[in-house]
Coordinates of C-alpha atoms and ligand atoms in Angstrom, one line a residue:
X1 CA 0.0 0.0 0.0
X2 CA 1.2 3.2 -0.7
X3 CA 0.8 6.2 2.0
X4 CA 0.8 9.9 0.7
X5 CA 2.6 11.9 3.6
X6 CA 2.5 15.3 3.7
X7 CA 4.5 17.9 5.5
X8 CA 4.6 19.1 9.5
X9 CA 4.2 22.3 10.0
X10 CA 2.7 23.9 13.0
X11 CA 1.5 20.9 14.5
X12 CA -0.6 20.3 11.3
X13 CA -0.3 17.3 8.6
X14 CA 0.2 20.0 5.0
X15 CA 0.7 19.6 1.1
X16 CA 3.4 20.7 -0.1
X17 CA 3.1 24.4 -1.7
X18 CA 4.4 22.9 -5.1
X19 CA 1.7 20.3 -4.9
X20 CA 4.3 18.0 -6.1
X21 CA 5.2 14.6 -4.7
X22 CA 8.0 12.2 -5.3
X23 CA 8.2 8.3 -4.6
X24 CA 9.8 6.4 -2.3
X25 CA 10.5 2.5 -3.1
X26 CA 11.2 -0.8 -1.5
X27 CA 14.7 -1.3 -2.6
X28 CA 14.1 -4.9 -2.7
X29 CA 11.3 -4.7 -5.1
X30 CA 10.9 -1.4 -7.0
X31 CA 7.4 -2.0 -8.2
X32 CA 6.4 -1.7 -4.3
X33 CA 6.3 2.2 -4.1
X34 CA 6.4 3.1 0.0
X35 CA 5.3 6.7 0.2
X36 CA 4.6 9.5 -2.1
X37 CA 6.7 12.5 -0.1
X38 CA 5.9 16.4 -0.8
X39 CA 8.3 18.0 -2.8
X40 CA 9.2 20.8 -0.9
X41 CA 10.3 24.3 -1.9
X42 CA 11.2 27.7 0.2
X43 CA 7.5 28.6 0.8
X44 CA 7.2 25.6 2.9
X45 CA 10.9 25.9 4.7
X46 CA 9.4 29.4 5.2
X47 CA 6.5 28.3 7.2
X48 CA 8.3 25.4 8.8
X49 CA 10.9 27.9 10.2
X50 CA 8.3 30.5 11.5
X51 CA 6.3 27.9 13.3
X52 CA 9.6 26.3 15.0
X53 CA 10.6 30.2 15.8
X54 CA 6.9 30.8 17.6
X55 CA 7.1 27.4 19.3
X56 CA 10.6 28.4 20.3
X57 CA 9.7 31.1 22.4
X58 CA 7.2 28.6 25.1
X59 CA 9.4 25.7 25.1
X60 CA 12.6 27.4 26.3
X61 CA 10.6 27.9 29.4
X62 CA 9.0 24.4 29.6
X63 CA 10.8 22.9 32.4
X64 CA 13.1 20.2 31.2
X65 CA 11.6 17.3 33.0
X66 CA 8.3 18.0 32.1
X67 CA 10.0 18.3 28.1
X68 CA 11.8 14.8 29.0
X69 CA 7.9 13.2 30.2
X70 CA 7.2 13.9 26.5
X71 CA 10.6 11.9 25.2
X72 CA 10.1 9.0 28.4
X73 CA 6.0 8.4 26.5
X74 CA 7.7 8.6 23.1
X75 CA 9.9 5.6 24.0
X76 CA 6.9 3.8 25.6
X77 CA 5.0 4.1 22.0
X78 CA 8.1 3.4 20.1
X79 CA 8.9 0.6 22.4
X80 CA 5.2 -1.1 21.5
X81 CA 4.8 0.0 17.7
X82 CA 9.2 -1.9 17.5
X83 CA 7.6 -4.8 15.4
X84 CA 5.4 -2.8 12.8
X85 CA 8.2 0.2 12.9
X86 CA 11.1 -2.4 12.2
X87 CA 8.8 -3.9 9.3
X88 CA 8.9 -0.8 7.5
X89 CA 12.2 0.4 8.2
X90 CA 13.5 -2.9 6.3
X91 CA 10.9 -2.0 3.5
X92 CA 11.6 1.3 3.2
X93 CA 15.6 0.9 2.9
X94 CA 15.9 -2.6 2.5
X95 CA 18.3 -4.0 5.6
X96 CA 17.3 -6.9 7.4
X97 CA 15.1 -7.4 9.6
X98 CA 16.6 -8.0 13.4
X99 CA 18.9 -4.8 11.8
X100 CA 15.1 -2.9 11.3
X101 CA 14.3 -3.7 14.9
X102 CA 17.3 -2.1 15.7
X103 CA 16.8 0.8 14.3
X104 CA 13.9 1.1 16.3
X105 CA 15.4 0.0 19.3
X106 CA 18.4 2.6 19.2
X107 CA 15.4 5.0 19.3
X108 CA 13.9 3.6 22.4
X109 CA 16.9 3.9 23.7
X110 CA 18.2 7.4 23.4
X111 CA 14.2 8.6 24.1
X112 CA 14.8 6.9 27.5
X113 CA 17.7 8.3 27.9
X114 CA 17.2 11.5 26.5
X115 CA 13.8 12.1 29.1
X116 CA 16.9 11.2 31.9
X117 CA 18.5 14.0 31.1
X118 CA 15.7 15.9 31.5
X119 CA 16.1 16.1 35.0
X120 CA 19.9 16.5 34.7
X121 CA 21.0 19.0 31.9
X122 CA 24.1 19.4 34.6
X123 CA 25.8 22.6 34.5
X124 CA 28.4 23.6 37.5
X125 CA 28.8 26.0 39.9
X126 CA 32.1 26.9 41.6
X127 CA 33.1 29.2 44.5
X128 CA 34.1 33.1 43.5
X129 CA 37.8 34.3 44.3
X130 CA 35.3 37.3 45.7
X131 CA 33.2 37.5 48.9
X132 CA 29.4 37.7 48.5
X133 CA 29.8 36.7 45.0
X134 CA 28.5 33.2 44.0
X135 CA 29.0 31.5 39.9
X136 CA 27.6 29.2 38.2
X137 CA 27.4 28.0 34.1
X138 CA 24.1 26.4 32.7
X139 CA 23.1 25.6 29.9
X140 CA 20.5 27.3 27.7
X141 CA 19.3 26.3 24.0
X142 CA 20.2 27.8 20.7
X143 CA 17.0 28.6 19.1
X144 CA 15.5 26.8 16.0
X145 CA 17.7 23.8 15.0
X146 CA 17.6 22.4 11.0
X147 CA 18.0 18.5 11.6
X148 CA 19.3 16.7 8.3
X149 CA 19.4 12.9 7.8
X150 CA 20.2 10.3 5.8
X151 CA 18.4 6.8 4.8
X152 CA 20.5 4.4 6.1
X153 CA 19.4 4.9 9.6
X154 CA 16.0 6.1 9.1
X155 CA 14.6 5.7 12.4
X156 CA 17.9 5.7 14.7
X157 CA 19.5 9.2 13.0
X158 CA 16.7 11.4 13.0
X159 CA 16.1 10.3 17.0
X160 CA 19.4 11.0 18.0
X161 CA 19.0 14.8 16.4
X162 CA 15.0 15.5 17.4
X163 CA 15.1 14.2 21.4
X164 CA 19.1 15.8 21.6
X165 CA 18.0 19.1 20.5
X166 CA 14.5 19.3 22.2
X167 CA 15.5 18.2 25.7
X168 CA 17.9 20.7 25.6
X169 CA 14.7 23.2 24.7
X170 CA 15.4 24.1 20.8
X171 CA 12.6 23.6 18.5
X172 CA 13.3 22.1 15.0
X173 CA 12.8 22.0 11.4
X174 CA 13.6 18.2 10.2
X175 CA 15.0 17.4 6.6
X176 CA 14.5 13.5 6.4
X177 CA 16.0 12.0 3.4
X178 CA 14.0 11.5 0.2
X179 CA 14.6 7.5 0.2
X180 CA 12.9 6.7 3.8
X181 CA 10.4 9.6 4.5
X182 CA 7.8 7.1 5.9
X183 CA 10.1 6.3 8.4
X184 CA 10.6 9.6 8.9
X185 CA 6.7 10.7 9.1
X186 CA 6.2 7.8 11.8
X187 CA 8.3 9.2 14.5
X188 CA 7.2 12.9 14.0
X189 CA 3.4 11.4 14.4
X190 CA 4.6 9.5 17.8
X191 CA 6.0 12.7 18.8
X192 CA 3.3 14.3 18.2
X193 CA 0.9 11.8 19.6
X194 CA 3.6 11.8 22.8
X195 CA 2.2 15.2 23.4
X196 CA 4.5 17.8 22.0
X197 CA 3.2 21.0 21.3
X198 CA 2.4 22.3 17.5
X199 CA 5.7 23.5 16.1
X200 CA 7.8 22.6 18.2
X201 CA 9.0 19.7 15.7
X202 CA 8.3 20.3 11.8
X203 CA 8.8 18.2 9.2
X204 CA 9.6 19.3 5.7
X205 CA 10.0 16.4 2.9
X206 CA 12.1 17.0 -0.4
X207 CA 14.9 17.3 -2.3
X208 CA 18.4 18.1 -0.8
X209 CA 19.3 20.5 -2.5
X210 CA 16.3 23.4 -2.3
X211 CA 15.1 22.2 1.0
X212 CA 18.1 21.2 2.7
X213 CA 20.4 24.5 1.8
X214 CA 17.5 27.1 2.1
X215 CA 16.9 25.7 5.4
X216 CA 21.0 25.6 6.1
X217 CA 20.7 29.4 4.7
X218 CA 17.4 30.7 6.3
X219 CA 18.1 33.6 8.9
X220 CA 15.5 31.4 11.4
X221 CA 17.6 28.9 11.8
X222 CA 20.3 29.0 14.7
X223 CA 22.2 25.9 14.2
X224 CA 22.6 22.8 11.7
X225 CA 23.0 19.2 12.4
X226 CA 23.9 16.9 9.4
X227 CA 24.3 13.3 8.9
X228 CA 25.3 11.9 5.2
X229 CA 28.0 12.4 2.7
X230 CA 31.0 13.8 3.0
X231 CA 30.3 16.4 -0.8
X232 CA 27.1 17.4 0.9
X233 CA 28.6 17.8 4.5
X234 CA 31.5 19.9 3.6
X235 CA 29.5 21.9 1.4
X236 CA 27.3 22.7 4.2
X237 CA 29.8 23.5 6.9
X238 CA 30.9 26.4 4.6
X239 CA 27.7 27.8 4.1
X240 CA 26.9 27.8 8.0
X241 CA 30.3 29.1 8.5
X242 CA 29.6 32.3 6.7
X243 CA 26.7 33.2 8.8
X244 CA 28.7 31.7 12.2
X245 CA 26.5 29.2 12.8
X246 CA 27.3 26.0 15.0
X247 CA 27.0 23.2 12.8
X248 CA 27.8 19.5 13.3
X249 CA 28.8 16.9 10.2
X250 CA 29.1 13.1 10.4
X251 CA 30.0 12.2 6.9
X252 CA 31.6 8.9 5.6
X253 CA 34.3 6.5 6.6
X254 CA 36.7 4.0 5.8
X255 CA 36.6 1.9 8.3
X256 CA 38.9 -1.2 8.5
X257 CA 39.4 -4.0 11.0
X258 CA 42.9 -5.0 12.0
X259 CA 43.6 -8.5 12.4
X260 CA 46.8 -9.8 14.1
X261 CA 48.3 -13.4 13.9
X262 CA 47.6 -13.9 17.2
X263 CA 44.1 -13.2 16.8
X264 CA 40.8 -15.2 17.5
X265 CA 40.2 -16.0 13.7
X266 CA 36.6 -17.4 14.2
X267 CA 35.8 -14.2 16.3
X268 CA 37.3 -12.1 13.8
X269 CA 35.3 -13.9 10.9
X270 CA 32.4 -13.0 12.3
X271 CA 33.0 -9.5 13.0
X272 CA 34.0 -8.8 9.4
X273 CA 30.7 -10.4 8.0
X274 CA 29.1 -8.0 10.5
X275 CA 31.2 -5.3 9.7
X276 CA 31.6 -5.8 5.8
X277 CA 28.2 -7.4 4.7
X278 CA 25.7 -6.3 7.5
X279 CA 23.0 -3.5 5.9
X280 CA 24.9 -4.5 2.6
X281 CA 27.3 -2.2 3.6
X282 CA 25.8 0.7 3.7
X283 CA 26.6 1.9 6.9
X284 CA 29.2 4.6 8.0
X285 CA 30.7 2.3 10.1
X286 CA 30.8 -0.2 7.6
X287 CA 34.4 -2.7 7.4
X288 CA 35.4 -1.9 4.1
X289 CA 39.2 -2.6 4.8
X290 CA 40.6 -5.5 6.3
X291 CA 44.1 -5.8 7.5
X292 CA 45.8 -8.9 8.2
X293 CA 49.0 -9.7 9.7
X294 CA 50.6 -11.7 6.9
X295 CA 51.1 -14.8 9.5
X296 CA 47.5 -15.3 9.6
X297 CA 46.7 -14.0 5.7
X298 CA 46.1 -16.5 3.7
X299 CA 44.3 -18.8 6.2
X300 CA 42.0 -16.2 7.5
X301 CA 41.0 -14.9 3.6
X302 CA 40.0 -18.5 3.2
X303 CA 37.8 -18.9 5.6
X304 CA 36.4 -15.2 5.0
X305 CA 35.8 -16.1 1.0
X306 CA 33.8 -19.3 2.0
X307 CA 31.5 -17.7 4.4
X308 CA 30.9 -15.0 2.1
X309 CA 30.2 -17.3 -0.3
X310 CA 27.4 -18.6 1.8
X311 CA 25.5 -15.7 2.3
X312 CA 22.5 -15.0 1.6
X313 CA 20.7 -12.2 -1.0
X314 CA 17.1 -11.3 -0.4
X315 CA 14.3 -9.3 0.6
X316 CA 15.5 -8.3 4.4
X317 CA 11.9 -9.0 5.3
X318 CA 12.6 -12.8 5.0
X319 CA 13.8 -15.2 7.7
X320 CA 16.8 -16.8 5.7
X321 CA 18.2 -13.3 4.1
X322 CA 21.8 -12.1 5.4
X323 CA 22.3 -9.3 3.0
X324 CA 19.0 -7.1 1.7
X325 CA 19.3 -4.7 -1.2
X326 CA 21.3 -1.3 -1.7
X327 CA 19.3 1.8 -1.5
X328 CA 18.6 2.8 -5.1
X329 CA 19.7 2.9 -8.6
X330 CA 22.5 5.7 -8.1
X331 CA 23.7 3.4 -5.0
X332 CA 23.6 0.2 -7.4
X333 CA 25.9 1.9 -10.2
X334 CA 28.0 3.6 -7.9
X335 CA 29.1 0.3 -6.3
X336 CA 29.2 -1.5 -9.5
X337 CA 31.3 1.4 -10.6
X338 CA 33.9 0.7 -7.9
X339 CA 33.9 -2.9 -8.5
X340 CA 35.2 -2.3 -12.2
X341 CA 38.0 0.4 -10.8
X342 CA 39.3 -2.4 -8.6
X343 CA 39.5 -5.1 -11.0
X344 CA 41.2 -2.0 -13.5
X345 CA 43.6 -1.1 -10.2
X346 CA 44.6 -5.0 -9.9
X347 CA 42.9 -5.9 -7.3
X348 CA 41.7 -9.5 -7.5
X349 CA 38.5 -10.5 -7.3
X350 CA 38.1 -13.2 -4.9
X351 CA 34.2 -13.6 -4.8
X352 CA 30.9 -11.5 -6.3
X353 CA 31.9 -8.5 -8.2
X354 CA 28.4 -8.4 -10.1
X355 CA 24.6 -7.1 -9.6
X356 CA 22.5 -10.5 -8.7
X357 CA 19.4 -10.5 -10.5
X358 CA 18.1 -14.1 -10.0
X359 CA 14.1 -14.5 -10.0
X360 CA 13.2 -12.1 -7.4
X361 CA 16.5 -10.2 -7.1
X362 CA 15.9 -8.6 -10.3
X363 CA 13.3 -6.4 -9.0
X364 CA 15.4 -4.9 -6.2
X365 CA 19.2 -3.1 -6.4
X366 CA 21.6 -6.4 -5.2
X367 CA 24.7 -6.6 -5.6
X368 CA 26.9 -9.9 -4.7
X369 CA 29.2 -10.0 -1.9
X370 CA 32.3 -8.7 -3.2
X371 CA 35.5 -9.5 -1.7
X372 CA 39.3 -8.2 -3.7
X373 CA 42.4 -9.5 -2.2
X374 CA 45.8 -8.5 -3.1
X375 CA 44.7 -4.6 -2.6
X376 CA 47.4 -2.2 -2.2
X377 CA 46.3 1.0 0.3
X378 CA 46.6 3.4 -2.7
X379 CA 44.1 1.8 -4.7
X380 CA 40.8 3.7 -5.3
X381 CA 38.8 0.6 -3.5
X382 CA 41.2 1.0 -0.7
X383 CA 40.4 4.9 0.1
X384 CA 37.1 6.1 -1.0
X385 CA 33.5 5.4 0.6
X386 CA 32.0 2.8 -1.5
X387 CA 28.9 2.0 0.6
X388 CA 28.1 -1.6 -0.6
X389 CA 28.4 -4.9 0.0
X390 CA 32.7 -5.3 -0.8
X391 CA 35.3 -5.5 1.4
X392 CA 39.0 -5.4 0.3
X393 CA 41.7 -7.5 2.1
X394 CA 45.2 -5.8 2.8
X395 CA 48.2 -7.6 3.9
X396 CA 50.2 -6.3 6.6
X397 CA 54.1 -7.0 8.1
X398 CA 53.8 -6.1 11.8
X399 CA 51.8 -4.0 14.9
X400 CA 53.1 -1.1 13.1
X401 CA 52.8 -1.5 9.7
X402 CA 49.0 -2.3 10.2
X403 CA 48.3 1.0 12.0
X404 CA 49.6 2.8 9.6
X405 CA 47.1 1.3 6.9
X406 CA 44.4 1.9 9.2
X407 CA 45.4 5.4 9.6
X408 CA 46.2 5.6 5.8
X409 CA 42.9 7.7 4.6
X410 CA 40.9 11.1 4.7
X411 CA 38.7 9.0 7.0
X412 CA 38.9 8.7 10.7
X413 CA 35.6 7.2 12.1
X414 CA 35.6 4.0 13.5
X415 CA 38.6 1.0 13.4
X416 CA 38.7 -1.9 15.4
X417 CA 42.0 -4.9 15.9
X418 CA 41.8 -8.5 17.0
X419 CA 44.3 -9.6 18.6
X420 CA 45.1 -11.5 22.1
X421 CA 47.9 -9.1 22.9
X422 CA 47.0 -6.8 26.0
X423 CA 49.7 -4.6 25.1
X424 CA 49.0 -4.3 21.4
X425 CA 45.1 -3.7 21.9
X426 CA 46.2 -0.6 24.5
X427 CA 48.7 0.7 22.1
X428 CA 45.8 0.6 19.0
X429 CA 43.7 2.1 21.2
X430 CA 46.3 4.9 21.5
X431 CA 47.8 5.1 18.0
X432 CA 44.3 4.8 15.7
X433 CA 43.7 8.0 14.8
X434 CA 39.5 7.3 14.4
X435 CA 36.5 8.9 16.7
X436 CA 35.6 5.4 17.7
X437 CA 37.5 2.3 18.5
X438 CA 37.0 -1.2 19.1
X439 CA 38.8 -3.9 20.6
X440 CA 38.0 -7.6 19.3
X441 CA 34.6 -6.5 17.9
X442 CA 33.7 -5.4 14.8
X443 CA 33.6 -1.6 13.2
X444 CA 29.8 -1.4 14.5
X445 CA 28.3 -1.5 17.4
X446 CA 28.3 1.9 19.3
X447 CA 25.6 2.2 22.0
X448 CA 23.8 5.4 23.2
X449 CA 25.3 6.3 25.9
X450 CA 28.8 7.3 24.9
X451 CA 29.5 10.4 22.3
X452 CA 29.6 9.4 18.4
X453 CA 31.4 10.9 15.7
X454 CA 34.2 10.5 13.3
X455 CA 37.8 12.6 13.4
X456 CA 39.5 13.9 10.2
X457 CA 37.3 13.9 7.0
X458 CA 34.3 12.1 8.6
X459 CA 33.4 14.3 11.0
X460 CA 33.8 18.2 12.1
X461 CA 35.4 16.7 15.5
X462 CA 33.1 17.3 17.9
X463 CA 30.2 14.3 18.2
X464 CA 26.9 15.5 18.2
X465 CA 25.2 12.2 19.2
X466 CA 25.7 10.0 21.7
X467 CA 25.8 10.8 25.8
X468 CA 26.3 14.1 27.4
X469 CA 29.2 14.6 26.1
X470 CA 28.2 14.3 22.4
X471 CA 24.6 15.4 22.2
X472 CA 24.2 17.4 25.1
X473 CA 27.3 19.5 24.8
X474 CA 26.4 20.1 21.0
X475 CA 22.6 21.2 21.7
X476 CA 23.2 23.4 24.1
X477 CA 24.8 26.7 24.6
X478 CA 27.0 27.7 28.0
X479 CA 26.1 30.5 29.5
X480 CA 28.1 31.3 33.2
X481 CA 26.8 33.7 35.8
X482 CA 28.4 35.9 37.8
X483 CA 26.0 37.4 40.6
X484 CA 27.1 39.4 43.3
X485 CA 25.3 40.3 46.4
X486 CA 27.9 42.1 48.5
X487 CA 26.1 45.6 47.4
X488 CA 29.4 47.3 46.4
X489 CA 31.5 47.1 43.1
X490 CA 34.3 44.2 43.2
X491 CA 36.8 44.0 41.0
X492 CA 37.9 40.5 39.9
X493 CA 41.8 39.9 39.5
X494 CA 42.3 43.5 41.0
X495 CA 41.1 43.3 44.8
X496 CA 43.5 40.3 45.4
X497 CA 45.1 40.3 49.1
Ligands
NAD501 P1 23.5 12.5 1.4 O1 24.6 13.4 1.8 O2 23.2 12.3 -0.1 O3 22.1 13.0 2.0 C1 22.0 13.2 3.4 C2 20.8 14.2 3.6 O4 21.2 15.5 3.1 C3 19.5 13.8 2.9 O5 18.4 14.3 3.7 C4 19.6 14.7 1.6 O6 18.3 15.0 1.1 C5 20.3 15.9 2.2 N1 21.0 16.7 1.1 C6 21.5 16.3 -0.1 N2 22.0 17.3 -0.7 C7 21.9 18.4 0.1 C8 22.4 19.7 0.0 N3 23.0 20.2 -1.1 N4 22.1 20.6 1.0 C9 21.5 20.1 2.1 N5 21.0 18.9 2.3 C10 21.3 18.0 1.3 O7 23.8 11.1 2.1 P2 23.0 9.7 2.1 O8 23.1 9.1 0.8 O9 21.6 10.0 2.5 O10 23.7 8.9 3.2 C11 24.8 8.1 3.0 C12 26.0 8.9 3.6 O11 25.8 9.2 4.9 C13 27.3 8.0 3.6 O12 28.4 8.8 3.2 C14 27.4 7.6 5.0 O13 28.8 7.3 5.4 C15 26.9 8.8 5.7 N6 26.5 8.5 7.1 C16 27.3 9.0 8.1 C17 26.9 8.7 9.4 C18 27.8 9.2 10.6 O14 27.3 9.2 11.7 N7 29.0 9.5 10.3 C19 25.8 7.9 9.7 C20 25.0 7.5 8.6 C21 25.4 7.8 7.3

């Protein structure tokens, strides 16, 4: 069935000015069309901006626990919708199942904690160097936030953004991406259903490029959170930077897993079909690198090539499917664009390498495992985002050598080593130059509670999600306070003994 959606604006379910609408489709079977979305233009970022700004001005002053009662009944509803939210999440974007679920649960997790922090929001006070003089630093909102997301993690993204930004008492204007607005429309209706009052949270559906960058532009707009590609992200940062506006980016990665000779193989096997196969790929944590100690090379690409081999392409919505479908059509050639640059680079092509198109798989974007061996760290395959299901194996000398590889691209986000070692897992933990790192686990896996975000060209360095100090520090502003109540002028640095 197909569900028209409209915009959010002002507490209120609108067509878009253009009357226009574009389609979303199951990935696995493009003849199933999800959602017609508005196609938005500056008219409705206009509205959606002045009904976040009039919202803005009561919700400031809404306590934050009461704001946090909101988020603690949105987790509740999320929590008992998990089965028939997952469901479409995996039809929608096409990763499997238990990885839908997730989604959801990610959600219900950060609204729980998220309604938490309602009753924290900590600040400090400290004693004055001056008599009758007392200090103290809180923290207060920004104002109107523009929240921009990407498909991948249609449910999980947009939550960290919405329930960061409004605990800390911004309002918002949300951008969801053009290939899972349903997704996108079903939180915004728990929200709203939660009890959250009209504007506080608007929803404008469309195309990146008008809605996204007259939002990032609008003179409403206070501050910017982004999650998606690294051309769109950087782009961005230099339009916010122009009217000084705080802005966060997680973009892309390059993620590799390290894998020393002294390593738990099995374990490691399994954290690099995780890493390299799980949502097809298409995850910014994804392991599209492996490096392994040349003592344990050969054996361990063995065993990796014959349980890729036995994976299994489907529809994420059945029981027996490993690896769903890539997004859409530009995703499909992109990938199948990078396959053909390996093979041309030298790579060899161990498994896959082709778009599977069997019976059912025709009608959605698969692509075969893929896995190149014999890949040197300058190749193409080796340093750019590919975001599909291919992994590239690297061979490494020593410790040293293999850290170096890991740290060899623009990319810093997440890394992760096997190895038995102690002393080697503390010194990668030191020496891996990434914004999140694991040790004998796979690339993915991060949990709420602790900040996210990537370093060099993944991120803009400061996380944005994830904990207090990721989301918390990034939606709010510091403000100290100096109040004195000795009744004379006192001069700090100046009256000292
Ligand atoms: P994308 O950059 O194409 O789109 C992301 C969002 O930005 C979408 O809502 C899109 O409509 C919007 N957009 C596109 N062009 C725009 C523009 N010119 N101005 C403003 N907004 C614009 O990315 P995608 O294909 O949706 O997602 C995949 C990318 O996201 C990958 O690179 C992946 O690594 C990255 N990602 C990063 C993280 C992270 O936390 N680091 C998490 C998930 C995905």
């Amino acid at each position: 069935m197909t569900v028209e959606i409209g915009n959010f604006i002002g507490g209120k379910w609108v067509k878009p000015a253009s009357g226009k609408y574009g389609e979303s489709l199951n990935p696995a079977c493009t003849t199933d069309v999800v959602a017609r979305y508005p196609l938005s233009g500056r008219e409705d970022v206009d509205r959606a901006v002045e009904a976040s700004r009039k919202a803005y001005a009561g919700w400031r002053l809404t306590p934050a626990p009461r704001r946090g009662e909101i988020l603690f009944r949105a987790a509740e509803m999320l929590l008992g919708r998990k089965d028939e939210l997952g469901k479409l999440v995996t039809r929608e974007m096409g990763k499997v199942l238990p990885e839908g679920l997730g989604d959801v649960q990610e959600a219900v997790d950060l609204a729980y904690y998220m309604a938490g922090e309602g009753r924290r929001l900590i600040g400090e006070t400290t004693p004055s160097e001056l008599p009758d003089k007392d200090c103290k630093s809180i923290r207060v909102p920004h104002g109107v936030f523009a929240l921009i997301t990407p498909w991948n993690f249609p449910i999980a993204i947009p939550s960290w953004k919405i329930f960061s930004a409004l605990i800390c008492g911004n309002t918002a204007v949300f951008k969801p991406s053009s290939d899972a607005p349903l997704c996108a429309v079903r939180l915004v209706e728990i929200l709203e259903e939660a009890g959250l009052p009209p504007g506080v949270l608007n929803l404008v559906a469309g195309e990146g490029e008008l809605v996204g960058e007259s939002l990032v532009q609008h003179d409403g707009i206070d501050g910017i959170s982004f999650t998606g590609s690294c051309a769109v992200g950087e782009k961005l940062e230099s339009l916010a930077a122009r009217r000084h506006r705080p802005i966060a980016v997680e973009m892309g990665g390059k993620n590799a897993i390290m894998i020393m000779d002294d390593a738990d193989l099995d374990l490691a096997l399994e954290g690099v079909l995780w890493g390299g196969f799980g949502t097809a790929g298409q995850r910014c944590t994804a392991a599209s690198r492996i490096v392994v100690h040349e003592g344990v090379h050969d054996r361990f690409l063995e065993m990796l090539v014959n349980a890729a081999r036995r994976l299994s392409l489907g529809d994420g919505l059945k029981k027996e499917t490993d690896v769903g479908p890539l997004i859409n059509e530009r995703g499909l050639k992109k990938v199948l664009d990078y396959i053909r640059i390996g093979r041309e680079e030298g790579a060899y092509l161990q498994i896959g390498g082709g778009r599977a198109a069997e019976g059912t798989l025709a009608e959605g974007y698969f692509v075969e495992p893929t896995i190149f061996s014999r890949v040197s760290p300058e190749m193409r395959i080796a340093q750019e985002e590919i975001f599909g299901p291919v992994v590239s194996v690297i061979r490494c000398c020593s410790f040293e050598e293999g850290v170096r590889l890991v740290n060899g691209t623009r990319f810093g986000l997440s890394a992760s080593i096997y190895t038995g070692n102690a002393n080697l897992a503390a010194k990668a933990e030191r020496e891996i130059e990434t914004g999140l790192v694991y040790i004998n686990a796979s690339t993915i896996g991060a949990e709420i509670q602790l900040p996210f975000g990537g370093f060099k060209h993944s991120g803009s360095g400061h996380p944005e999600v994830g904990g207090r100090m990721g989301a918390i520090d990034f939606f709010s502003r510091i403000k100290t306070i100096y109040r004195d109540y000795s009744g004379r002028l006192q001069k700090a640095q100046i009256e000292v003994p």
